[in-house]
Amino acid sequence: KNLLLLALATSNGCSAFQSGIIHSATIRRDNHNILIPPLYSSSTTTTTDQPKSQPRSGIAQELLNLALNSPLWTYVMVPQARASIVKTAESNGIQWMNAKSWLQNQLITTNDYSDIVYPAYYKQSFHAYQEGNLSYDAAIEQELASRAVGARNFPKYGERGEDVFRDSFDKALVSIGARICDCANDEGKKVIVDFGCGTGTSTRRMARQYPQVDELIGIDLSPYFVDVGTTLLKLAPNAIENGSGWITSIESDERITLRQGDMANTSLPSNYASVVNLSLVVHELPTSVAKQVVSEAYRILQPGGQLWISEMDFESTAYKAQRENALLFSLLRATEPYLDEYADGMQELREFIVDLFESTKITAATGRHYALVAEKGLESNDTDGDVDRVKRLEDYRF
């Protein structure tokens, strides 16, 4: 049961959060007040050298495989795990049930999205939701789960745990040169585009951090997440403790637009954005799709613009060790269908980014996550090869 709680918690944040809930598998419980430090290593193991965590023989694995492919998973194990997450939330002052009920009452859930065509990879069960991200239930619970999981992983900070986690990425990005480029686009605007924005948690956060930006566009494939995020922006609720019905206070911001769409094909003009942000989204993509998304980011970025990526780091010591735990990783893969492909494809995707952009920097955000900043050159990048790649990559993780 504890392994299931971990796996469900790991995935329940959906596309805008994708947090480091895996921390709880190896976090040192002898000191609940310690923040998980960056893990350092004198050498790295490339993803091509890492074996996948394949199912193993043995009675425990066989029983787990049987459970994952039976109604026991859907009707018993998942509800129990969700109940545990709700309990964690409520015990940390996150009023999950009240907030969920309040938001459900604000939404018009009769919208018909049957005419939207989704990429095949997206029509999978994600995060222990049978319909994946294509449901109001998943969308409504995204920010609730994010706060609960933050409290679980950073118990010293309680309901602010998620903020501490996201702060670690913000600091890491800035440390390797994240910035808003000085020049505006052809429309005279400075624009941030947030790929895989979910309900807009990361979009709203960047709006607060960068008041000089004229426009922030969040793009997500799920119309349900976009609907929930847009509703929250319109309502601009205070937190429950301040007399409203939501778990956090949200400010209305006319600069923010959330839209349903494919981040691999945005239809935005070329050279339009100052920044393209991918916050804990890439691990939900097949490697081939991730490359398409990066290519689209490069196309819409202005010369001198930047791609920001915040992600799990399966090249870190902690995640590599965790991946070798076949039972645990079987559970994680049950809720994250592309996790193995992401882990194996980390180096391939990074080399793709380095070859495309003029400069790429990567650093540790936590002991299990990285932050990456890739900058588009002022002229087209027509160099390639291993020597040039080494020159254009600065890796500060280990």
CSV table of C-alpha atoms in Angstrom, one decimal:
chain,number,residue,atom,x,y,z
A,1,LYS,CA,0.0,0.0,0.0
A,2,ASN,CA,2.8,2.4,0.8
A,3,LEU,CA,4.4,1.9,-2.6
A,4,LEU,CA,1.0,2.6,-4.2
A,5,LEU,CA,0.6,5.8,-2.3
A,6,LEU,CA,4.0,6.9,-3.4
A,7,ALA,CA,3.3,6.1,-7.1
A,8,LEU,CA,-0.1,7.8,-7.1
A,9,ALA,CA,1.3,10.8,-5.3
A,10,THR,CA,4.1,11.0,-7.8
A,11,SER,CA,1.8,11.4,-10.7
A,12,ASN,CA,-1.3,13.1,-9.3
A,13,GLY,CA,0.0,16.6,-9.9
A,14,CYS,CA,-0.8,16.4,-13.6
A,15,SER,CA,0.9,18.5,-16.3
A,16,ALA,CA,1.4,21.8,-14.6
A,17,PHE,CA,3.1,20.3,-11.5
A,18,GLN,CA,4.8,17.0,-12.1
A,19,SER,CA,6.6,17.4,-8.8
A,20,GLY,CA,9.3,15.5,-7.0
A,21,ILE,CA,7.0,13.4,-5.0
A,22,ILE,CA,9.3,10.5,-5.7
A,23,HIS,CA,11.4,12.1,-3.0
A,24,SER,CA,9.2,10.4,-0.4
A,25,ALA,CA,10.6,7.0,-1.4
A,26,THR,CA,14.1,7.8,-0.3
A,27,ILE,CA,13.8,10.9,1.9
A,28,ARG,CA,15.5,10.4,5.2
A,29,ARG,CA,12.8,10.1,7.8
A,30,ASP,CA,15.2,10.5,10.7
A,31,ASN,CA,15.0,14.3,10.3
A,32,HIS,CA,11.8,15.7,9.0
A,33,ASN,CA,13.1,19.2,9.0
A,34,ILE,CA,15.9,18.7,6.5
A,35,LEU,CA,15.5,19.9,2.9
A,36,ILE,CA,16.7,17.4,0.4
A,37,PRO,CA,20.1,18.7,-0.8
A,38,PRO,CA,21.5,18.4,-4.3
A,39,LEU,CA,23.2,15.1,-4.8
A,40,TYR,CA,26.7,15.3,-6.3
A,41,SER,CA,28.7,12.6,-8.1
A,42,SER,CA,32.2,12.5,-9.5
A,43,SER,CA,30.9,10.9,-12.6
A,44,THR,CA,27.7,10.4,-14.5
A,45,THR,CA,26.1,7.4,-16.1
A,46,THR,CA,24.5,8.1,-19.4
A,47,THR,CA,20.9,7.0,-20.0
A,48,THR,CA,22.1,4.6,-22.7
A,49,ASP,CA,23.9,2.7,-19.9
A,50,GLN,CA,20.9,2.5,-17.7
A,51,PRO,CA,18.8,-0.6,-17.9
A,52,LYS,CA,15.1,-0.1,-17.9
A,53,SER,CA,13.4,-1.2,-14.7
A,54,GLN,CA,11.9,-4.3,-16.3
A,55,PRO,CA,9.4,-6.5,-14.5
A,56,ARG,CA,11.2,-9.2,-12.5
A,57,SER,CA,10.2,-12.7,-11.5
A,58,GLY,CA,9.1,-13.5,-8.1
A,59,ILE,CA,5.9,-13.8,-6.2
A,60,ALA,CA,5.8,-10.1,-5.2
A,61,GLN,CA,6.3,-8.9,-8.7
A,62,GLU,CA,3.7,-11.4,-10.0
A,63,LEU,CA,1.2,-10.3,-7.5
A,64,LEU,CA,1.8,-6.7,-8.3
A,65,ASN,CA,1.4,-7.3,-12.0
A,66,LEU,CA,-1.8,-9.1,-11.4
A,67,ALA,CA,-3.2,-6.3,-9.2
A,68,LEU,CA,-2.2,-3.6,-11.8
A,69,ASN,CA,-4.2,-5.4,-14.5
A,70,SER,CA,-7.3,-6.1,-12.4
A,71,PRO,CA,-10.2,-4.2,-11.1
A,72,LEU,CA,-8.4,-4.2,-7.7
A,73,TRP,CA,-6.2,-1.3,-9.1
A,74,THR,CA,-9.1,0.9,-10.2
A,75,TYR,CA,-11.6,0.2,-7.6
A,76,VAL,CA,-9.6,-0.5,-4.4
A,77,MET,CA,-5.9,0.6,-4.6
A,78,VAL,CA,-6.4,3.9,-6.4
A,79,PRO,CA,-9.3,5.1,-4.2
A,80,GLN,CA,-7.3,4.2,-1.0
A,81,ALA,CA,-4.3,6.1,-2.3
A,82,ARG,CA,-6.4,9.1,-3.1
A,83,ALA,CA,-8.0,9.0,0.3
A,84,SER,CA,-4.5,9.1,1.8
A,85,ILE,CA,-3.6,12.1,-0.3
A,86,VAL,CA,-6.7,13.9,0.8
A,87,LYS,CA,-6.0,13.1,4.4
A,88,THR,CA,-2.5,14.5,4.0
A,89,ALA,CA,-3.9,17.7,2.6
A,90,GLU,CA,-6.5,18.2,5.3
A,91,SER,CA,-4.0,17.5,8.1
A,92,ASN,CA,-1.8,20.2,6.7
A,93,GLY,CA,-4.5,22.8,6.6
A,94,ILE,CA,-5.3,22.3,2.9
A,95,GLN,CA,-9.1,22.1,2.7
A,96,TRP,CA,-9.3,19.7,-0.2
A,97,MET,CA,-13.0,18.7,0.2
A,98,ASN,CA,-14.3,22.2,0.7
A,99,ALA,CA,-12.2,23.7,-2.1
A,100,LYS,CA,-13.1,20.9,-4.5
A,101,SER,CA,-16.8,21.4,-3.8
A,102,TRP,CA,-16.5,25.1,-4.2
A,103,LEU,CA,-14.8,24.9,-7.6
A,104,GLN,CA,-17.2,22.3,-8.9
A,105,ASN,CA,-20.0,24.7,-8.1
A,106,GLN,CA,-18.3,27.4,-10.2
A,107,LEU,CA,-17.8,25.4,-13.3
A,108,ILE,CA,-20.2,24.7,-16.2
A,109,THR,CA,-19.2,21.1,-16.9
A,110,THR,CA,-21.6,20.6,-19.8
A,111,ASN,CA,-19.1,21.8,-22.4
A,112,ASP,CA,-18.8,19.5,-25.4
A,113,TYR,CA,-15.3,18.9,-26.5
A,114,SER,CA,-16.0,15.8,-28.6
A,115,ASP,CA,-14.8,17.5,-31.8
A,116,ILE,CA,-11.2,18.0,-30.6
A,117,VAL,CA,-8.7,15.7,-32.1
A,118,TYR,CA,-5.9,14.6,-29.7
A,119,PRO,CA,-2.5,13.1,-30.6
A,120,ALA,CA,-2.5,9.3,-30.0
A,121,TYR,CA,0.1,9.6,-27.2
A,122,TYR,CA,-2.2,11.8,-25.2
A,123,LYS,CA,-5.2,9.4,-25.1
A,124,GLN,CA,-3.6,7.3,-22.4
A,125,SER,CA,-4.5,6.8,-18.8
A,126,PHE,CA,-2.4,9.3,-16.8
A,127,HIS,CA,-2.0,9.8,-13.1
A,128,ALA,CA,-4.4,7.0,-12.2
A,129,TYR,CA,-7.3,8.7,-14.0
A,130,GLN,CA,-8.8,6.3,-16.5
A,131,GLU,CA,-9.4,9.2,-18.9
A,132,GLY,CA,-6.0,10.7,-18.3
A,133,ASN,CA,-6.0,14.5,-18.4
A,134,LEU,CA,-9.3,14.5,-20.4
A,135,SER,CA,-11.7,14.9,-17.5
A,136,TYR,CA,-12.9,17.6,-15.2
A,137,ASP,CA,-12.1,15.4,-12.2
A,138,ALA,CA,-8.4,15.4,-13.1
A,139,ALA,CA,-8.4,19.1,-13.8
A,140,ILE,CA,-10.2,20.1,-10.6
A,141,GLU,CA,-7.8,18.0,-8.5
A,142,GLN,CA,-4.6,19.2,-10.1
A,143,GLU,CA,-3.8,22.1,-7.9
A,144,LEU,CA,-5.3,20.3,-4.8
A,145,ALA,CA,-2.9,17.4,-5.4
A,146,SER,CA,0.0,19.7,-6.0
A,147,ARG,CA,-0.5,21.4,-2.6
A,148,ALA,CA,-1.0,18.1,-0.8
A,149,VAL,CA,2.1,16.5,-2.4
A,150,GLY,CA,4.2,19.5,-1.5
A,151,ALA,CA,3.1,19.2,2.1
A,152,ARG,CA,4.0,15.5,2.0
A,153,ASN,CA,7.5,16.0,0.6
A,154,PHE,CA,8.4,19.1,2.6
A,155,PRO,CA,6.8,18.5,6.0
A,156,LYS,CA,8.7,21.4,7.6
A,157,TYR,CA,6.7,23.8,5.5
A,158,GLY,CA,3.3,22.2,5.6
A,159,GLU,CA,0.9,23.6,3.0
A,160,ARG,CA,3.7,25.8,1.6
A,161,GLY,CA,5.7,22.8,0.6
A,162,GLU,CA,4.8,23.2,-3.1
A,163,ASP,CA,6.0,26.8,-3.0
A,164,VAL,CA,9.4,25.6,-1.6
A,165,PHE,CA,9.6,23.0,-4.4
A,166,ARG,CA,8.9,25.5,-7.2
A,167,ASP,CA,11.2,28.0,-5.6
A,168,SER,CA,14.1,25.6,-6.1
A,169,PHE,CA,13.5,25.6,-9.9
A,170,ASP,CA,13.2,29.4,-10.0
A,171,LYS,CA,16.5,29.8,-8.2
A,172,ALA,CA,18.2,27.2,-10.4
A,173,LEU,CA,17.0,28.8,-13.6
A,174,VAL,CA,18.2,32.3,-12.6
A,175,SER,CA,21.6,30.8,-11.5
A,176,ILE,CA,22.2,29.7,-15.1
A,177,GLY,CA,21.1,32.9,-16.8
A,178,ALA,CA,17.3,32.8,-17.1
A,179,ARG,CA,16.0,36.2,-18.1
A,180,ILE,CA,13.5,38.0,-20.3
A,181,CYS,CA,15.3,39.3,-23.4
A,182,ASP,CA,15.4,43.1,-23.7
A,183,CYS,CA,14.0,43.4,-27.2
A,184,ALA,CA,10.2,43.1,-27.9
A,185,ASN,CA,8.8,41.1,-30.8
A,186,ASP,CA,7.4,42.6,-34.1
A,187,GLU,CA,4.2,43.5,-32.2
A,188,GLY,CA,6.2,45.4,-29.6
A,189,LYS,CA,5.5,42.8,-26.9
A,190,LYS,CA,7.5,40.7,-24.5
A,191,VAL,CA,5.8,37.3,-24.4
A,192,ILE,CA,6.1,34.2,-22.3
A,193,VAL,CA,4.6,31.0,-23.7
A,194,ASP,CA,4.0,28.2,-21.1
A,195,PHE,CA,3.8,24.8,-22.8
A,196,GLY,CA,1.7,22.2,-20.9
A,197,CYS,CA,0.3,24.8,-18.6
A,198,GLY,CA,-2.4,22.6,-17.1
A,199,THR,CA,-4.7,24.9,-15.0
A,200,GLY,CA,-2.1,27.7,-15.2
A,201,THR,CA,-0.2,27.3,-11.9
A,202,SER,CA,3.1,27.9,-13.5
A,203,THR,CA,1.7,30.6,-15.8
A,204,ARG,CA,0.3,32.6,-12.9
A,205,ARG,CA,3.6,32.2,-11.1
A,206,MET,CA,5.6,33.7,-13.9
A,207,ALA,CA,3.1,36.5,-14.3
A,208,ARG,CA,3.9,37.5,-10.7
A,209,GLN,CA,7.7,37.1,-11.2
A,210,TYR,CA,7.9,39.1,-14.5
A,211,PRO,CA,5.7,42.2,-14.4
A,212,GLN,CA,7.6,43.6,-17.4
A,213,VAL,CA,6.1,40.9,-19.6
A,214,ASP,CA,3.2,42.1,-21.8
A,215,GLU,CA,1.6,38.7,-22.5
A,216,LEU,CA,1.6,35.2,-21.1
A,217,ILE,CA,0.1,32.4,-23.1
A,218,GLY,CA,-0.5,29.0,-21.5
A,219,ILE,CA,-1.1,26.1,-23.9
A,220,ASP,CA,-2.5,22.7,-22.9
A,221,LEU,CA,-4.0,19.9,-24.8
A,222,SER,CA,-6.7,19.3,-22.2
A,223,PRO,CA,-9.7,21.6,-22.6
A,224,TYR,CA,-10.8,20.6,-19.1
A,225,PHE,CA,-7.6,21.9,-17.5
A,226,VAL,CA,-7.8,25.1,-19.6
A,227,ASP,CA,-11.5,25.6,-18.5
A,228,VAL,CA,-10.6,25.2,-14.8
A,229,GLY,CA,-7.6,27.5,-15.1
A,230,THR,CA,-9.6,30.2,-17.0
A,231,THR,CA,-12.4,29.9,-14.4
A,232,LEU,CA,-10.0,30.5,-11.6
A,233,LEU,CA,-8.5,33.5,-13.3
A,234,LYS,CA,-11.9,35.0,-13.8
A,235,LEU,CA,-13.0,34.4,-10.2
A,236,ALA,CA,-9.7,35.5,-8.7
A,237,PRO,CA,-10.5,33.9,-5.4
A,238,ASN,CA,-8.8,34.5,-2.1
A,239,ALA,CA,-7.7,31.5,-0.1
A,240,ILE,CA,-10.2,29.8,2.1
A,241,GLU,CA,-8.6,31.2,5.3
A,242,ASN,CA,-9.3,34.7,3.8
A,243,GLY,CA,-13.0,33.9,3.3
A,244,SER,CA,-13.1,32.5,-0.2
A,245,GLY,CA,-13.4,28.9,-1.4
A,246,TRP,CA,-10.1,28.0,-3.0
A,247,ILE,CA,-6.8,26.7,-1.5
A,248,THR,CA,-4.7,29.7,-2.7
A,249,SER,CA,-5.3,33.3,-3.5
A,250,ILE,CA,-5.3,34.0,-7.2
A,251,GLU,CA,-5.0,37.4,-8.8
A,252,SER,CA,-6.8,38.3,-12.0
A,253,ASP,CA,-4.3,39.2,-14.7
A,254,GLU,CA,-5.4,40.4,-18.1
A,255,ARG,CA,-2.0,39.5,-19.6
A,256,ILE,CA,-2.7,35.8,-19.1
A,257,THR,CA,-4.5,33.7,-21.7
A,258,LEU,CA,-4.9,30.0,-21.4
A,259,ARG,CA,-5.8,28.2,-24.6
A,260,GLN,CA,-6.4,24.6,-25.7
A,261,GLY,CA,-3.9,23.5,-28.3
A,262,ASP,CA,-1.0,21.3,-29.2
A,263,MET,CA,2.4,22.7,-28.0
A,264,ALA,CA,4.1,20.8,-30.9
A,265,ASN,CA,2.1,22.9,-33.3
A,266,THR,CA,1.0,26.2,-31.7
A,267,SER,CA,0.2,28.3,-34.8
A,268,LEU,CA,1.9,31.2,-33.1
A,269,PRO,CA,4.1,33.4,-35.3
A,270,SER,CA,7.8,32.7,-35.7
A,271,ASN,CA,10.1,34.8,-33.5
A,272,TYR,CA,7.2,35.7,-31.3
A,273,ALA,CA,8.2,34.7,-27.7
A,274,SER,CA,10.9,35.9,-25.3
A,275,VAL,CA,10.6,32.7,-23.3
A,276,VAL,CA,9.1,29.3,-23.8
A,277,ASN,CA,8.6,27.4,-20.5
A,278,LEU,CA,8.2,23.6,-20.0
A,279,SER,CA,7.7,22.9,-16.3
A,280,LEU,CA,7.6,19.2,-15.4
A,281,VAL,CA,6.0,18.3,-18.7
A,282,VAL,CA,8.6,16.5,-20.8
A,283,HIS,CA,8.5,13.3,-18.8
A,284,GLU,CA,4.9,12.8,-20.0
A,285,LEU,CA,6.0,12.8,-23.7
A,286,PRO,CA,7.5,10.2,-26.0
A,287,THR,CA,11.0,11.3,-27.0
A,288,SER,CA,9.9,11.9,-30.6
A,289,VAL,CA,7.1,14.3,-29.4
A,290,ALA,CA,9.5,16.0,-27.0
A,291,LYS,CA,11.7,16.8,-30.0
A,292,GLN,CA,8.8,18.2,-31.9
A,293,VAL,CA,7.9,20.4,-28.9
A,294,VAL,CA,11.5,21.7,-28.6
A,295,SER,CA,11.6,22.4,-32.3
A,296,GLU,CA,8.3,24.4,-32.0
A,297,ALA,CA,9.7,26.3,-29.1
A,298,TYR,CA,12.8,27.2,-31.1
A,299,ARG,CA,10.6,28.4,-34.0
A,300,ILE,CA,8.5,30.7,-32.0
A,301,LEU,CA,11.3,32.1,-29.9
A,302,GLN,CA,12.8,35.4,-30.8
A,303,PRO,CA,16.5,35.6,-31.5
A,304,GLY,CA,18.1,35.8,-28.1
A,305,GLY,CA,15.0,34.2,-26.5
A,306,GLN,CA,15.2,31.3,-24.1
A,307,LEU,CA,13.8,27.8,-23.5
A,308,TRP,CA,13.3,27.0,-19.8
A,309,ILE,CA,12.9,23.3,-18.8
A,310,SER,CA,12.3,22.1,-15.3
A,311,GLU,CA,12.3,18.3,-15.0
A,312,MET,CA,13.1,15.0,-13.2
A,313,ASP,CA,16.7,14.0,-13.5
A,314,PHE,CA,17.1,10.3,-14.0
A,315,GLU,CA,20.8,10.8,-14.3
A,316,SER,CA,20.9,11.8,-10.7
A,317,THR,CA,22.1,9.2,-8.2
A,318,ALA,CA,18.8,9.1,-6.3
A,319,TYR,CA,16.6,8.6,-9.3
A,320,LYS,CA,18.9,6.0,-10.8
A,321,ALA,CA,18.8,4.0,-7.6
A,322,GLN,CA,15.0,4.3,-7.4
A,323,ARG,CA,14.6,3.1,-11.0
A,324,GLU,CA,16.4,-0.1,-10.1
A,325,ASN,CA,13.6,-0.9,-7.6
A,326,ALA,CA,11.4,-3.0,-10.0
A,327,LEU,CA,8.4,-3.1,-7.7
A,328,LEU,CA,8.3,0.7,-7.2
A,329,PHE,CA,9.0,1.6,-10.7
A,330,SER,CA,6.3,-0.8,-12.0
A,331,LEU,CA,3.9,1.3,-10.0
A,332,LEU,CA,5.3,4.6,-11.3
A,333,ARG,CA,5.0,3.4,-14.9
A,334,ALA,CA,1.4,2.4,-14.2
A,335,THR,CA,0.6,6.1,-13.8
A,336,GLU,CA,3.2,7.6,-16.1
A,337,PRO,CA,3.2,5.7,-19.4
A,338,TYR,CA,6.2,7.4,-20.9
A,339,LEU,CA,8.4,7.5,-17.8
A,340,ASP,CA,10.8,4.8,-19.0
A,341,GLU,CA,11.1,6.4,-22.5
A,342,TYR,CA,11.8,9.7,-20.9
A,343,ALA,CA,14.5,8.3,-18.6
A,344,ASP,CA,16.2,6.5,-21.5
A,345,GLY,CA,15.9,9.5,-23.8
A,346,MET,CA,17.3,12.2,-21.5
A,347,GLN,CA,20.7,12.3,-23.2
A,348,GLU,CA,19.2,12.1,-26.7
A,349,LEU,CA,16.8,15.0,-26.1
A,350,ARG,CA,19.5,17.1,-24.4
A,351,GLU,CA,21.8,16.6,-27.4
A,352,PHE,CA,19.0,17.6,-29.7
A,353,ILE,CA,18.6,20.8,-27.7
A,354,VAL,CA,22.3,21.5,-27.7
A,355,ASP,CA,22.5,21.1,-31.5
A,356,LEU,CA,19.6,23.4,-32.1
A,357,PHE,CA,20.3,26.3,-29.7
A,358,GLU,CA,23.3,28.5,-29.5
A,359,SER,CA,24.0,27.8,-25.9
A,360,THR,CA,22.6,25.4,-23.3
A,361,LYS,CA,23.1,25.4,-19.5
A,362,ILE,CA,21.8,22.8,-17.0
A,363,THR,CA,22.1,22.6,-13.3
A,364,ALA,CA,20.6,20.7,-10.3
A,365,ALA,CA,17.4,22.2,-8.9
A,366,THR,CA,17.0,19.5,-6.2
A,367,GLY,CA,18.8,16.3,-5.7
A,368,ARG,CA,16.4,14.7,-8.2
A,369,HIS,CA,15.6,17.5,-10.6
A,370,TYR,CA,17.3,19.7,-13.1
A,371,ALA,CA,16.8,23.2,-14.6
A,372,LEU,CA,17.8,23.9,-18.1
A,373,VAL,CA,18.2,27.2,-20.0
A,374,ALA,CA,18.8,27.1,-23.8
A,375,GLU,CA,19.2,30.3,-25.7
A,376,LYS,CA,18.4,30.9,-29.4
A,377,GLY,CA,21.2,32.6,-31.3
A,378,LEU,CA,20.9,35.9,-33.0
A,379,GLU,CA,21.7,34.1,-36.2
A,380,SER,CA,20.7,30.6,-37.3
A,381,ASN,CA,22.7,27.9,-35.8
A,382,ASP,CA,24.4,26.0,-38.6
A,383,THR,CA,27.1,24.1,-36.6
A,384,ASP,CA,26.9,20.7,-35.3
A,385,GLY,CA,29.1,17.8,-34.3
A,386,ASP,CA,30.4,16.4,-31.0
A,387,VAL,CA,33.1,19.1,-30.6
A,388,ASP,CA,30.7,22.0,-31.1
A,389,ARG,CA,28.2,20.3,-28.8
A,390,VAL,CA,30.7,20.1,-26.0
A,391,LYS,CA,31.5,23.8,-26.4
A,392,ARG,CA,27.8,24.8,-26.3
A,393,LEU,CA,26.8,22.8,-23.2
A,394,GLU,CA,27.6,23.8,-19.7
A,395,ASP,CA,26.5,21.2,-17.2
A,396,TYR,CA,26.8,22.1,-13.5
A,397,ARG,CA,24.8,19.2,-12.1
A,398,PHE,CA,27.5,16.9,-10.8
